[in-house]
Amino acid sequence: MKKSETGCQQIIQEPQVRLLIDNDTGIDDALALAYLCACDHVRIKAITSTPGNVDVDQVVVNNRALLSLCGLPDFPVLIGAREPLEVPLVTTPETHGPQGVGYATLPTPETAVAHKEDAVNYWIEAARANPGELTVLLTAPLTNFALALRREPKLPWLLRKVVIMGGAFYYQGNTTPTAEWNTHVDPHAAKEVFAAYTTAAEQGLEEDKLPIICSLDTTERFEMQPEFLTRLAEEAGCTEPELVLATDPEGMLSTASNPLVRYLSDALRFYFEFHRHYDQGYIAHVHDFFAAGVAAGTLEYQTRLATVDVETESKLLFGTTVADYRGLWGKPANARIVSSNDPESGFAELLTRLGVLARKLDTNS
Ligand code: RIB
Ligand code: CA
């Protein structure tokens, strides 16, 4: 997205991005997926569903329902692991709602189940068939990615770009005082992923193939205000103002005329209420949208090289990610951690793209 001479946001065609998404749809995963559906230069090749915010079968239903709402072809929605590598699955209905998308409801999609093929095998075959072509976006626990790296240790060389939402570096966690949710759900998988990239770096993997880590220290800068939904409704051409107010009784449902605005408003309202319950204000940290923009090449960011490891033994620090920026462990960098980003231009980008998609859906509905 670039500013034109008149200062308004205009959509400049970015280079095509061929994308594999692994998510645990969830409210911010849903926002990220809607955004990617609105990016004409992004070719989503498949969505692999991972258990996390909700169980994996519900993640599949959420993904398919949203794709159907966005009017997109029914590309593969697959399942790999049904639970973390070593610990029991813990979900978070209090954060994302019992169905994972807050108060939003959608008609059950015609195909409410995953494709038969295993997600991990699909990833490996797709990467082998398209060497250096595929971008991978992971906004869920890293279970499937760890399994794929076990079966194909050359994956770091075969993938064009890897973007991970997860971790927290010298920044308070959102699940324990030091641990971030995706990493805490499956810390053994995260540890294996970073270890695999350490090995690849020792074998000469180029730095621009190291995973880009969107961790809480920068994703929590993407703090959505309720007024975003008011502006989105305007962009979508809704006749009535869309007001989501902190003074509203909890659980109010949107009556927006546009189906995408209604869906996102009902989903995000739950998220605003959740953040308020945890004393963060009536706002929503849209972590996965930021990671999606990094993967799509539409959002600005800078990174710092680091060696990342994950705590899996200590009860106190279970799931905590640690970054060595100074080579103190004597190991090569295995990650590029996002060190800065631009929420203001990011939300302007989100508003413009979603507004165009919403209008398209309205004319089709
Ligand atoms: O910690 C934030 C992450 O955990 C996001 O991906 C959110 O969807 C949850 O999965
Ligand atoms: Ca997620």
mmCIF file of C-alpha atoms and ligand atoms in Angstrom:
data_model
loop_
_atom_site.group_PDB
_atom_site.id
_atom_site.type_symbol
_atom_site.label_atom_id
_atom_site.label_comp_id
_atom_site.label_asym_id
_atom_site.label_seq_id
_atom_site.Cartn_x
_atom_site.Cartn_y
_atom_site.Cartn_z
ATOM 1 C CA MET A 1 0.000 0.000 0.000
ATOM 2 C CA LYS A 2 1.469 3.350 -0.914
ATOM 3 C CA LYS A 3 0.248 6.909 -0.348
ATOM 4 C CA SER A 4 -0.676 8.637 -3.604
ATOM 5 C CA GLU A 5 0.061 12.354 -4.235
ATOM 6 C CA THR A 6 -3.368 13.226 -2.763
ATOM 7 C CA GLY A 7 -2.346 11.410 0.441
ATOM 8 C CA CYS A 8 -5.135 8.834 0.231
ATOM 9 C CA GLN A 9 -4.265 5.203 0.473
ATOM 10 C CA GLN A 10 -4.136 3.479 -2.860
ATOM 11 C CA ILE A 11 -3.520 -0.165 -3.570
ATOM 12 C CA ILE A 12 -0.339 -0.639 -5.601
ATOM 13 C CA GLN A 13 -0.007 -4.144 -7.016
ATOM 14 C CA GLU A 14 2.605 -5.993 -4.968
ATOM 15 C CA PRO A 15 4.594 -8.924 -6.384
ATOM 16 C CA GLN A 16 2.605 -12.164 -6.217
ATOM 17 C CA VAL A 17 2.888 -14.147 -2.965
ATOM 18 C CA ARG A 18 2.116 -17.875 -3.000
ATOM 19 C CA LEU A 19 1.066 -18.670 0.538
ATOM 20 C CA LEU A 20 0.623 -21.617 2.858
ATOM 21 C CA ILE A 21 -1.231 -20.630 6.033
ATOM 22 C CA ASP A 22 -1.232 -22.573 9.285
ATOM 23 C CA ASN A 23 -3.713 -21.122 11.767
ATOM 24 C CA ASP A 24 -5.894 -21.847 14.801
ATOM 25 C CA THR A 25 -8.829 -19.614 13.862
ATOM 26 C CA GLY A 26 -9.413 -17.612 16.463
ATOM 27 C CA ILE A 27 -10.565 -14.033 16.160
ATOM 28 C CA ASP A 28 -7.289 -12.476 15.038
ATOM 29 C CA ASP A 29 -6.607 -15.452 12.758
ATOM 30 C CA ALA A 30 -9.992 -14.767 11.139
ATOM 31 C CA LEU A 31 -9.134 -11.093 10.671
ATOM 32 C CA ALA A 32 -5.799 -12.113 9.144
ATOM 33 C CA LEU A 33 -7.483 -14.588 6.783
ATOM 34 C CA ALA A 34 -10.113 -12.048 5.683
ATOM 35 C CA TYR A 35 -7.294 -9.576 5.016
ATOM 36 C CA LEU A 36 -5.338 -12.109 2.938
ATOM 37 C CA CYS A 37 -8.502 -12.920 0.982
ATOM 38 C CA ALA A 38 -8.657 -9.187 0.213
ATOM 39 C CA CYS A 39 -5.096 -9.094 -1.133
ATOM 40 C CA ASP A 40 -5.324 -9.780 -4.877
ATOM 41 C CA HIS A 41 -1.565 -10.438 -5.118
ATOM 42 C CA VAL A 42 -1.752 -13.234 -2.535
ATOM 43 C CA ARG A 43 -2.429 -16.707 -3.886
ATOM 44 C CA ILE A 44 -3.415 -18.876 -0.918
ATOM 45 C CA LYS A 45 -2.368 -22.429 -1.798
ATOM 46 C CA ALA A 46 -3.750 -24.163 1.283
ATOM 47 C CA ILE A 47 -4.762 -23.602 4.861
ATOM 48 C CA THR A 48 -3.599 -26.089 7.437
ATOM 49 C CA SER A 49 -5.560 -26.012 10.679
ATOM 50 C CA THR A 50 -3.867 -26.517 14.028
ATOM 51 C CA PRO A 51 -5.472 -26.933 17.465
ATOM 52 C CA GLY A 52 -4.880 -23.952 19.719
ATOM 53 C CA ASN A 53 -7.518 -21.313 20.350
ATOM 54 C CA VAL A 54 -10.130 -24.035 19.804
ATOM 55 C CA ASP A 55 -9.955 -27.706 18.822
ATOM 56 C CA VAL A 56 -8.817 -28.487 15.312
ATOM 57 C CA ASP A 57 -12.215 -29.552 13.919
ATOM 58 C CA GLN A 58 -13.675 -26.191 14.960
ATOM 59 C CA VAL A 59 -10.680 -24.436 13.364
ATOM 60 C CA VAL A 60 -11.524 -26.206 10.091
ATOM 61 C CA VAL A 61 -15.177 -25.130 10.275
ATOM 62 C CA ASN A 62 -14.140 -21.540 11.036
ATOM 63 C CA ASN A 63 -11.689 -21.486 8.120
ATOM 64 C CA ARG A 64 -14.149 -22.931 5.667
ATOM 65 C CA ALA A 65 -17.021 -20.702 6.780
ATOM 66 C CA LEU A 66 -14.887 -17.591 6.422
ATOM 67 C CA LEU A 67 -13.554 -18.617 3.007
ATOM 68 C CA SER A 68 -17.127 -19.173 1.909
ATOM 69 C CA LEU A 69 -18.132 -15.743 3.226
ATOM 70 C CA CYS A 70 -15.198 -14.186 1.338
ATOM 71 C CA GLY A 71 -16.386 -15.873 -1.832
ATOM 72 C CA LEU A 72 -13.116 -17.640 -2.441
ATOM 73 C CA PRO A 73 -12.605 -20.959 -4.170
ATOM 74 C CA ASP A 74 -12.565 -23.956 -1.934
ATOM 75 C CA PHE A 75 -8.801 -24.547 -1.792
ATOM 76 C CA PRO A 76 -7.455 -27.268 0.499
ATOM 77 C CA VAL A 77 -8.179 -26.925 4.205
ATOM 78 C CA LEU A 78 -6.199 -29.645 5.916
ATOM 79 C CA ILE A 79 -5.461 -31.077 9.340
ATOM 80 C CA GLY A 80 -2.113 -32.415 10.566
ATOM 81 C CA ALA A 81 -1.675 -32.847 14.291
ATOM 82 C CA ARG A 82 -4.734 -32.976 16.519
ATOM 83 C CA GLU A 83 -2.782 -32.098 19.668
ATOM 84 C CA PRO A 84 0.638 -30.749 20.738
ATOM 85 C CA LEU A 85 3.739 -32.939 20.451
ATOM 86 C CA GLU A 86 4.072 -33.809 24.133
ATOM 87 C CA VAL A 87 1.586 -31.950 26.352
ATOM 88 C CA PRO A 88 -2.215 -32.168 26.408
ATOM 89 C CA LEU A 89 -4.054 -29.590 24.287
ATOM 90 C CA VAL A 90 -5.248 -26.523 26.163
ATOM 91 C CA THR A 91 -7.724 -24.268 24.331
ATOM 92 C CA THR A 92 -8.881 -20.769 25.258
ATOM 93 C CA PRO A 93 -12.637 -20.279 24.882
ATOM 94 C CA GLU A 94 -12.402 -17.347 27.302
ATOM 95 C CA THR A 95 -10.247 -15.456 24.778
ATOM 96 C CA HIS A 96 -11.847 -16.343 21.451
ATOM 97 C CA GLY A 97 -15.266 -17.702 22.432
ATOM 98 C CA PRO A 98 -16.545 -21.300 22.507
ATOM 99 C CA GLN A 99 -16.504 -21.527 18.688
ATOM 100 C CA GLY A 100 -13.316 -19.490 18.399
ATOM 101 C CA VAL A 101 -14.666 -16.416 16.587
ATOM 102 C CA GLY A 102 -16.253 -14.496 19.437
ATOM 103 C CA TYR A 103 -19.925 -13.710 18.918
ATOM 104 C CA ALA A 104 -19.672 -14.199 15.154
ATOM 105 C CA THR A 105 -21.759 -16.904 13.565
ATOM 106 C CA LEU A 106 -21.760 -18.070 9.978
ATOM 107 C CA PRO A 107 -23.780 -20.701 8.159
ATOM 108 C CA THR A 108 -22.089 -24.092 8.504
ATOM 109 C CA PRO A 109 -20.125 -24.440 5.276
ATOM 110 C CA GLU A 110 -21.186 -27.126 2.818
ATOM 111 C CA THR A 111 -17.869 -28.862 3.339
ATOM 112 C CA ALA A 112 -17.273 -28.611 7.062
ATOM 113 C CA VAL A 113 -14.479 -31.156 7.203
ATOM 114 C CA ALA A 114 -10.858 -31.100 6.190
ATOM 115 C CA HIS A 115 -9.414 -32.597 3.023
ATOM 116 C CA LYS A 116 -8.303 -36.171 3.552
ATOM 117 C CA GLU A 117 -4.612 -35.487 2.910
ATOM 118 C CA ASP A 118 -2.439 -34.968 5.962
ATOM 119 C CA ALA A 119 -1.359 -31.342 6.305
ATOM 120 C CA VAL A 120 2.277 -32.177 7.042
ATOM 121 C CA ASN A 121 2.648 -34.376 3.955
ATOM 122 C CA TYR A 122 0.894 -31.695 1.875
ATOM 123 C CA TRP A 123 3.353 -29.049 3.067
ATOM 124 C CA ILE A 124 6.384 -31.187 2.282
ATOM 125 C CA GLU A 125 5.119 -32.183 -1.193
ATOM 126 C CA ALA A 126 4.166 -28.574 -1.987
ATOM 127 C CA ALA A 127 7.575 -27.290 -0.908
ATOM 128 C CA ARG A 128 9.409 -29.974 -2.920
ATOM 129 C CA ALA A 129 7.267 -29.250 -5.988
ATOM 130 C CA ASN A 130 7.742 -25.470 -5.710
ATOM 131 C CA PRO A 131 11.305 -25.008 -4.411
ATOM 132 C CA GLY A 132 11.977 -21.432 -3.307
ATOM 133 C CA GLU A 133 8.448 -20.327 -4.237
ATOM 134 C CA LEU A 134 6.216 -20.697 -1.190
ATOM 135 C CA THR A 135 5.766 -18.289 1.711
ATOM 136 C CA VAL A 136 4.554 -19.836 4.960
ATOM 137 C CA LEU A 137 2.513 -17.956 7.554
ATOM 138 C CA LEU A 138 2.136 -19.606 10.970
ATOM 139 C CA THR A 139 -0.279 -17.949 13.410
ATOM 140 C CA ALA A 140 -0.810 -20.983 15.649
ATOM 141 C CA PRO A 141 1.199 -23.383 17.779
ATOM 142 C CA LEU A 142 4.081 -24.794 15.698
ATOM 143 C CA THR A 143 3.122 -28.468 15.941
ATOM 144 C CA ASN A 144 2.677 -29.075 12.201
ATOM 145 C CA PHE A 145 5.802 -27.133 11.269
ATOM 146 C CA ALA A 146 7.901 -29.153 13.738
ATOM 147 C CA LEU A 147 6.551 -32.409 12.283
ATOM 148 C CA ALA A 148 7.265 -31.200 8.751
ATOM 149 C CA LEU A 149 10.852 -30.286 9.649
ATOM 150 C CA ARG A 150 11.357 -33.741 11.206
ATOM 151 C CA ARG A 151 10.251 -35.405 7.955
ATOM 152 C CA GLU A 152 11.996 -32.951 5.585
ATOM 153 C CA PRO A 153 15.054 -31.301 7.188
ATOM 154 C CA LYS A 154 15.647 -29.474 3.873
ATOM 155 C CA LEU A 155 12.444 -27.472 4.328
ATOM 156 C CA PRO A 156 14.334 -24.284 5.384
ATOM 157 C CA TRP A 157 16.022 -24.286 1.935
ATOM 158 C CA LEU A 158 12.823 -25.189 0.064
ATOM 159 C CA LEU A 159 10.639 -22.403 1.467
ATOM 160 C CA ARG A 160 10.898 -18.833 0.156
ATOM 161 C CA LYS A 161 9.901 -17.059 3.393
ATOM 162 C CA VAL A 162 8.621 -18.145 6.835
ATOM 163 C CA VAL A 163 6.648 -15.817 9.112
ATOM 164 C CA ILE A 164 5.750 -16.931 12.635
ATOM 165 C CA MET A 165 3.460 -15.185 15.106
ATOM 166 C CA GLY A 166 4.715 -16.293 18.494
ATOM 167 C CA GLY A 167 6.956 -15.704 21.468
ATOM 168 C CA ALA A 168 7.733 -12.711 23.618
ATOM 169 C CA PHE A 169 11.257 -11.360 24.067
ATOM 170 C CA TYR A 170 12.087 -9.396 27.243
ATOM 171 C CA TYR A 171 8.387 -8.548 27.301
ATOM 172 C CA GLN A 172 5.554 -9.853 29.473
ATOM 173 C CA GLY A 173 3.707 -12.889 28.270
ATOM 174 C CA ASN A 174 -0.050 -13.179 27.620
ATOM 175 C CA THR A 175 -0.402 -16.725 28.943
ATOM 176 C CA THR A 176 2.053 -16.836 31.835
ATOM 177 C CA PRO A 177 4.093 -13.833 33.035
ATOM 178 C CA THR A 178 6.814 -14.780 30.537
ATOM 179 C CA ALA A 179 5.180 -17.023 27.893
ATOM 180 C CA GLU A 180 3.101 -16.215 24.792
ATOM 181 C CA TRP A 181 0.057 -18.380 23.892
ATOM 182 C CA ASN A 182 1.141 -20.123 20.646
ATOM 183 C CA THR A 183 4.491 -21.073 22.142
ATOM 184 C CA HIS A 184 2.973 -22.097 25.473
ATOM 185 C CA VAL A 185 0.428 -24.455 23.842
ATOM 186 C CA ASP A 186 3.251 -26.440 22.216
ATOM 187 C CA PRO A 187 6.681 -25.349 23.496
ATOM 188 C CA HIS A 188 8.323 -28.630 22.395
ATOM 189 C CA ALA A 189 7.305 -27.933 18.811
ATOM 190 C CA ALA A 190 8.631 -24.376 18.998
ATOM 191 C CA LYS A 191 11.908 -25.640 20.491
ATOM 192 C CA GLU A 192 12.259 -28.159 17.649
ATOM 193 C CA VAL A 193 11.571 -25.513 15.000
ATOM 194 C CA PHE A 194 14.250 -23.164 16.303
ATOM 195 C CA ALA A 195 16.690 -26.059 16.788
ATOM 196 C CA ALA A 196 16.115 -27.116 13.175
ATOM 197 C CA TYR A 197 16.934 -23.594 12.012
ATOM 198 C CA THR A 198 20.073 -23.556 14.180
ATOM 199 C CA THR A 199 21.194 -26.733 12.423
ATOM 200 C CA ALA A 200 20.330 -25.256 9.036
ATOM 201 C CA ALA A 201 22.269 -22.067 9.888
ATOM 202 C CA GLU A 202 25.278 -24.197 10.889
ATOM 203 C CA GLN A 203 24.960 -25.842 7.443
ATOM 204 C CA GLY A 204 25.050 -22.463 5.713
ATOM 205 C CA LEU A 205 21.362 -21.479 5.350
ATOM 206 C CA GLU A 206 21.247 -17.862 4.172
ATOM 207 C CA GLU A 207 20.007 -15.290 6.680
ATOM 208 C CA ASP A 208 17.073 -14.275 4.457
ATOM 209 C CA LYS A 209 15.700 -17.822 4.840
ATOM 210 C CA LEU A 210 15.548 -17.587 8.634
ATOM 211 C CA PRO A 211 12.015 -17.332 10.055
ATOM 212 C CA ILE A 212 10.660 -13.824 10.714
ATOM 213 C CA ILE A 213 9.271 -13.801 14.264
ATOM 214 C CA CYS A 214 6.321 -11.513 15.052
ATOM 215 C CA SER A 215 6.365 -11.683 18.842
ATOM 216 C CA LEU A 216 4.193 -9.939 21.419
ATOM 217 C CA ASP A 217 6.694 -7.103 21.862
ATOM 218 C CA THR A 218 5.701 -5.837 18.404
ATOM 219 C CA THR A 219 2.329 -7.488 17.695
ATOM 220 C CA GLU A 220 0.800 -5.811 20.758
ATOM 221 C CA ARG A 221 1.550 -2.486 19.063
ATOM 222 C CA PHE A 222 -1.246 -3.454 16.656
ATOM 223 C CA GLU A 223 -3.906 -2.370 19.109
ATOM 224 C CA MET A 224 -7.256 -2.100 17.320
ATOM 225 C CA GLN A 225 -9.717 0.483 18.609
ATOM 226 C CA PRO A 226 -13.497 -0.099 18.254
ATOM 227 C CA GLU A 227 -13.668 2.942 15.944
ATOM 228 C CA PHE A 228 -11.921 0.812 13.317
ATOM 229 C CA LEU A 229 -15.217 -1.007 12.798
ATOM 230 C CA THR A 230 -17.072 2.274 12.370
ATOM 231 C CA ARG A 231 -14.631 3.265 9.631
ATOM 232 C CA LEU A 232 -14.800 -0.176 8.051
ATOM 233 C CA ALA A 233 -18.584 0.045 7.803
ATOM 234 C CA GLU A 234 -18.202 3.415 6.054
ATOM 235 C CA GLU A 235 -15.603 1.972 3.660
ATOM 236 C CA ALA A 236 -17.978 -0.914 2.985
ATOM 237 C CA GLY A 237 -20.796 1.453 2.091
ATOM 238 C CA CYS A 238 -23.019 0.535 5.039
ATOM 239 C CA THR A 239 -25.964 2.896 5.335
ATOM 240 C CA GLU A 240 -26.047 2.856 9.160
ATOM 241 C CA PRO A 241 -23.082 3.743 11.421
ATOM 242 C CA GLU A 242 -21.437 0.689 13.014
ATOM 243 C CA LEU A 243 -20.883 1.613 16.660
ATOM 244 C CA VAL A 244 -19.116 -0.777 19.039
ATOM 245 C CA LEU A 245 -19.049 1.050 22.367
ATOM 246 C CA ALA A 246 -17.402 0.210 25.671
ATOM 247 C CA THR A 247 -20.716 1.182 27.276
ATOM 248 C CA ASP A 248 -22.660 -1.411 25.271
ATOM 249 C CA PRO A 249 -24.023 -4.375 27.190
ATOM 250 C CA GLU A 250 -21.738 -7.380 26.560
ATOM 251 C CA GLY A 251 -22.720 -9.651 23.725
ATOM 252 C CA MET A 252 -24.558 -7.107 21.579
ATOM 253 C CA LEU A 253 -24.680 -8.244 17.964
ATOM 254 C CA SER A 254 -24.034 -6.147 14.891
ATOM 255 C CA THR A 255 -26.871 -5.217 12.560
ATOM 256 C CA ALA A 256 -24.555 -3.979 9.836
ATOM 257 C CA SER A 257 -25.967 -4.422 6.354
ATOM 258 C CA ASN A 258 -22.664 -5.832 5.056
ATOM 259 C CA PRO A 259 -21.978 -9.517 5.856
ATOM 260 C CA LEU A 260 -18.220 -9.128 6.299
ATOM 261 C CA VAL A 261 -18.606 -6.069 8.541
ATOM 262 C CA ARG A 262 -21.196 -7.951 10.608
ATOM 263 C CA TYR A 263 -18.922 -10.987 10.987
ATOM 264 C CA LEU A 264 -15.816 -8.996 11.961
ATOM 265 C CA SER A 265 -17.767 -6.719 14.282
ATOM 266 C CA ASP A 266 -19.285 -9.654 16.193
ATOM 267 C CA ALA A 267 -15.918 -11.407 16.375
ATOM 268 C CA LEU A 268 -13.921 -8.375 17.478
ATOM 269 C CA ARG A 269 -16.486 -7.194 20.021
ATOM 270 C CA PHE A 270 -15.809 -10.392 21.991
ATOM 271 C CA TYR A 271 -12.055 -9.632 21.738
ATOM 272 C CA PHE A 272 -12.543 -6.045 23.005
ATOM 273 C CA GLU A 273 -14.476 -7.416 25.990
ATOM 274 C CA PHE A 274 -11.769 -10.026 26.661
ATOM 275 C CA HIS A 275 -8.974 -7.402 26.665
ATOM 276 C CA ARG A 276 -11.008 -5.219 29.022
ATOM 277 C CA HIS A 277 -11.522 -8.171 31.387
ATOM 278 C CA TYR A 278 -7.716 -8.384 31.591
ATOM 279 C CA ASP A 279 -7.311 -4.651 32.285
ATOM 280 C CA GLN A 280 -5.918 -3.850 28.852
ATOM 281 C CA GLY A 281 -8.756 -1.514 27.907
ATOM 282 C CA TYR A 282 -11.545 -1.879 25.361
ATOM 283 C CA ILE A 283 -9.098 -2.685 22.555
ATOM 284 C CA ALA A 284 -7.955 -5.761 20.640
ATOM 285 C CA HIS A 285 -4.390 -6.871 19.960
ATOM 286 C CA VAL A 286 -4.631 -8.204 16.412
ATOM 287 C CA HIS A 287 -1.386 -10.186 16.467
ATOM 288 C CA ASP A 288 -2.088 -12.421 13.467
ATOM 289 C CA PHE A 289 -3.046 -9.556 11.173
ATOM 290 C CA PHE A 290 0.389 -8.029 11.620
ATOM 291 C CA ALA A 291 2.055 -11.376 10.833
ATOM 292 C CA ALA A 292 -0.196 -11.758 7.777
ATOM 293 C CA GLY A 293 0.901 -8.346 6.482
ATOM 294 C CA VAL A 294 4.551 -9.317 6.940
ATOM 295 C CA ALA A 295 3.910 -12.503 4.934
ATOM 296 C CA ALA A 296 1.942 -10.612 2.250
ATOM 297 C CA GLY A 297 4.723 -8.020 1.928
ATOM 298 C CA THR A 298 2.304 -5.160 2.568
ATOM 299 C CA LEU A 299 3.316 -4.005 6.065
ATOM 300 C CA GLU A 300 6.503 -2.278 7.122
ATOM 301 C CA TYR A 301 8.807 -3.823 9.712
ATOM 302 C CA GLN A 302 12.439 -4.196 10.661
ATOM 303 C CA THR A 303 14.120 -7.254 12.163
ATOM 304 C CA ARG A 304 17.129 -8.163 14.300
ATOM 305 C CA LEU A 305 19.066 -11.408 13.991
ATOM 306 C CA ALA A 306 18.969 -13.606 17.100
ATOM 307 C CA THR A 307 19.388 -17.125 18.369
ATOM 308 C CA VAL A 308 16.076 -18.217 19.878
ATOM 309 C CA ASP A 309 15.422 -21.097 22.252
ATOM 310 C CA VAL A 310 12.370 -22.211 24.237
ATOM 311 C CA GLU A 311 12.050 -23.387 27.841
ATOM 312 C CA THR A 312 10.367 -26.799 28.101
ATOM 313 C CA GLU A 313 11.620 -28.141 31.461
ATOM 314 C CA SER A 314 11.038 -25.410 34.058
ATOM 315 C CA LYS A 315 7.540 -25.282 35.597
ATOM 316 C CA LEU A 316 8.017 -21.598 36.345
ATOM 317 C CA LEU A 317 9.164 -20.626 32.830
ATOM 318 C CA PHE A 318 7.460 -23.312 30.699
ATOM 319 C CA GLY A 319 6.959 -22.055 27.114
ATOM 320 C CA THR A 320 9.122 -18.962 27.585
ATOM 321 C CA THR A 321 11.095 -17.868 24.501
ATOM 322 C CA VAL A 322 14.572 -16.464 24.952
ATOM 323 C CA ALA A 323 16.516 -14.456 22.346
ATOM 324 C CA ASP A 324 20.290 -14.237 22.324
ATOM 325 C CA TYR A 325 21.058 -11.085 20.318
ATOM 326 C CA ARG A 326 24.773 -11.040 21.230
ATOM 327 C CA GLY A 327 26.045 -14.537 20.419
ATOM 328 C CA LEU A 328 26.526 -15.342 24.111
ATOM 329 C CA TRP A 329 25.496 -18.971 23.525
ATOM 330 C CA GLY A 330 28.083 -19.316 20.754
ATOM 331 C CA LYS A 331 25.392 -20.455 18.301
ATOM 332 C CA PRO A 332 24.453 -18.971 14.891
ATOM 333 C CA ALA A 333 21.362 -16.832 14.492
ATOM 334 C CA ASN A 334 18.285 -18.975 13.773
ATOM 335 C CA ALA A 335 15.655 -16.223 13.560
ATOM 336 C CA ARG A 336 14.938 -12.645 12.492
ATOM 337 C CA ILE A 337 12.879 -11.052 15.261
ATOM 338 C CA VAL A 338 10.714 -8.076 14.276
ATOM 339 C CA SER A 339 12.103 -5.043 16.117
ATOM 340 C CA SER A 340 9.849 -2.282 14.767
ATOM 341 C CA ASN A 341 6.626 -1.855 12.814
ATOM 342 C CA ASP A 342 4.089 0.814 11.862
ATOM 343 C CA PRO A 343 0.601 0.181 13.288
ATOM 344 C CA GLU A 344 -0.901 3.399 11.904
ATOM 345 C CA SER A 345 -0.110 2.608 8.279
ATOM 346 C CA GLY A 346 -0.931 -1.050 8.964
ATOM 347 C CA PHE A 347 -4.473 -0.269 10.061
ATOM 348 C CA ALA A 348 -4.922 2.085 7.097
ATOM 349 C CA GLU A 349 -3.876 -0.773 4.825
ATOM 350 C CA LEU A 350 -6.293 -3.165 6.570
ATOM 351 C CA LEU A 351 -9.164 -0.693 6.287
ATOM 352 C CA THR A 352 -8.666 -0.092 2.588
ATOM 353 C CA ARG A 353 -8.322 -3.742 1.601
ATOM 354 C CA LEU A 354 -11.206 -4.988 3.773
ATOM 355 C CA GLY A 355 -13.409 -2.126 2.553
ATOM 356 C CA VAL A 356 -12.851 -3.154 -1.068
ATOM 357 C CA LEU A 357 -13.557 -6.830 -0.258
ATOM 358 C CA ALA A 358 -16.665 -5.979 1.766
ATOM 359 C CA ARG A 359 -18.133 -3.894 -1.082
ATOM 360 C CA LYS A 360 -17.402 -6.754 -3.499
ATOM 361 C CA LEU A 361 -19.249 -9.208 -1.261
ATOM 362 C CA ASP A 362 -22.168 -6.838 -0.884
ATOM 363 C CA THR A 363 -22.686 -6.537 -4.621
ATOM 364 C CA ASN A 364 -22.445 -10.335 -4.934
ATOM 365 C CA SER A 365 -24.822 -11.080 -2.076
HETATM 366 O O1 RIB B 1 -0.550 -14.872 21.519
HETATM 367 C C1 RIB B 1 -1.332 -14.513 20.416
HETATM 368 C C2 RIB B 1 -1.545 -15.688 19.517
HETATM 369 O O2 RIB B 1 -2.258 -16.689 20.219
HETATM 370 C C3 RIB B 1 -2.424 -15.352 18.296
HETATM 371 O O3 RIB B 1 -2.047 -16.170 17.227
HETATM 372 C C4 RIB B 1 -3.818 -15.694 18.763
HETATM 373 O O4 RIB B 1 -4.675 -16.096 17.691
HETATM 374 C C5 RIB B 1 -3.552 -16.884 19.631
HETATM 375 O O5 RIB B 1 -3.531 -18.024 18.799
HETATM 376 CA CA CA B 2 -3.707 -17.608 16.158
#
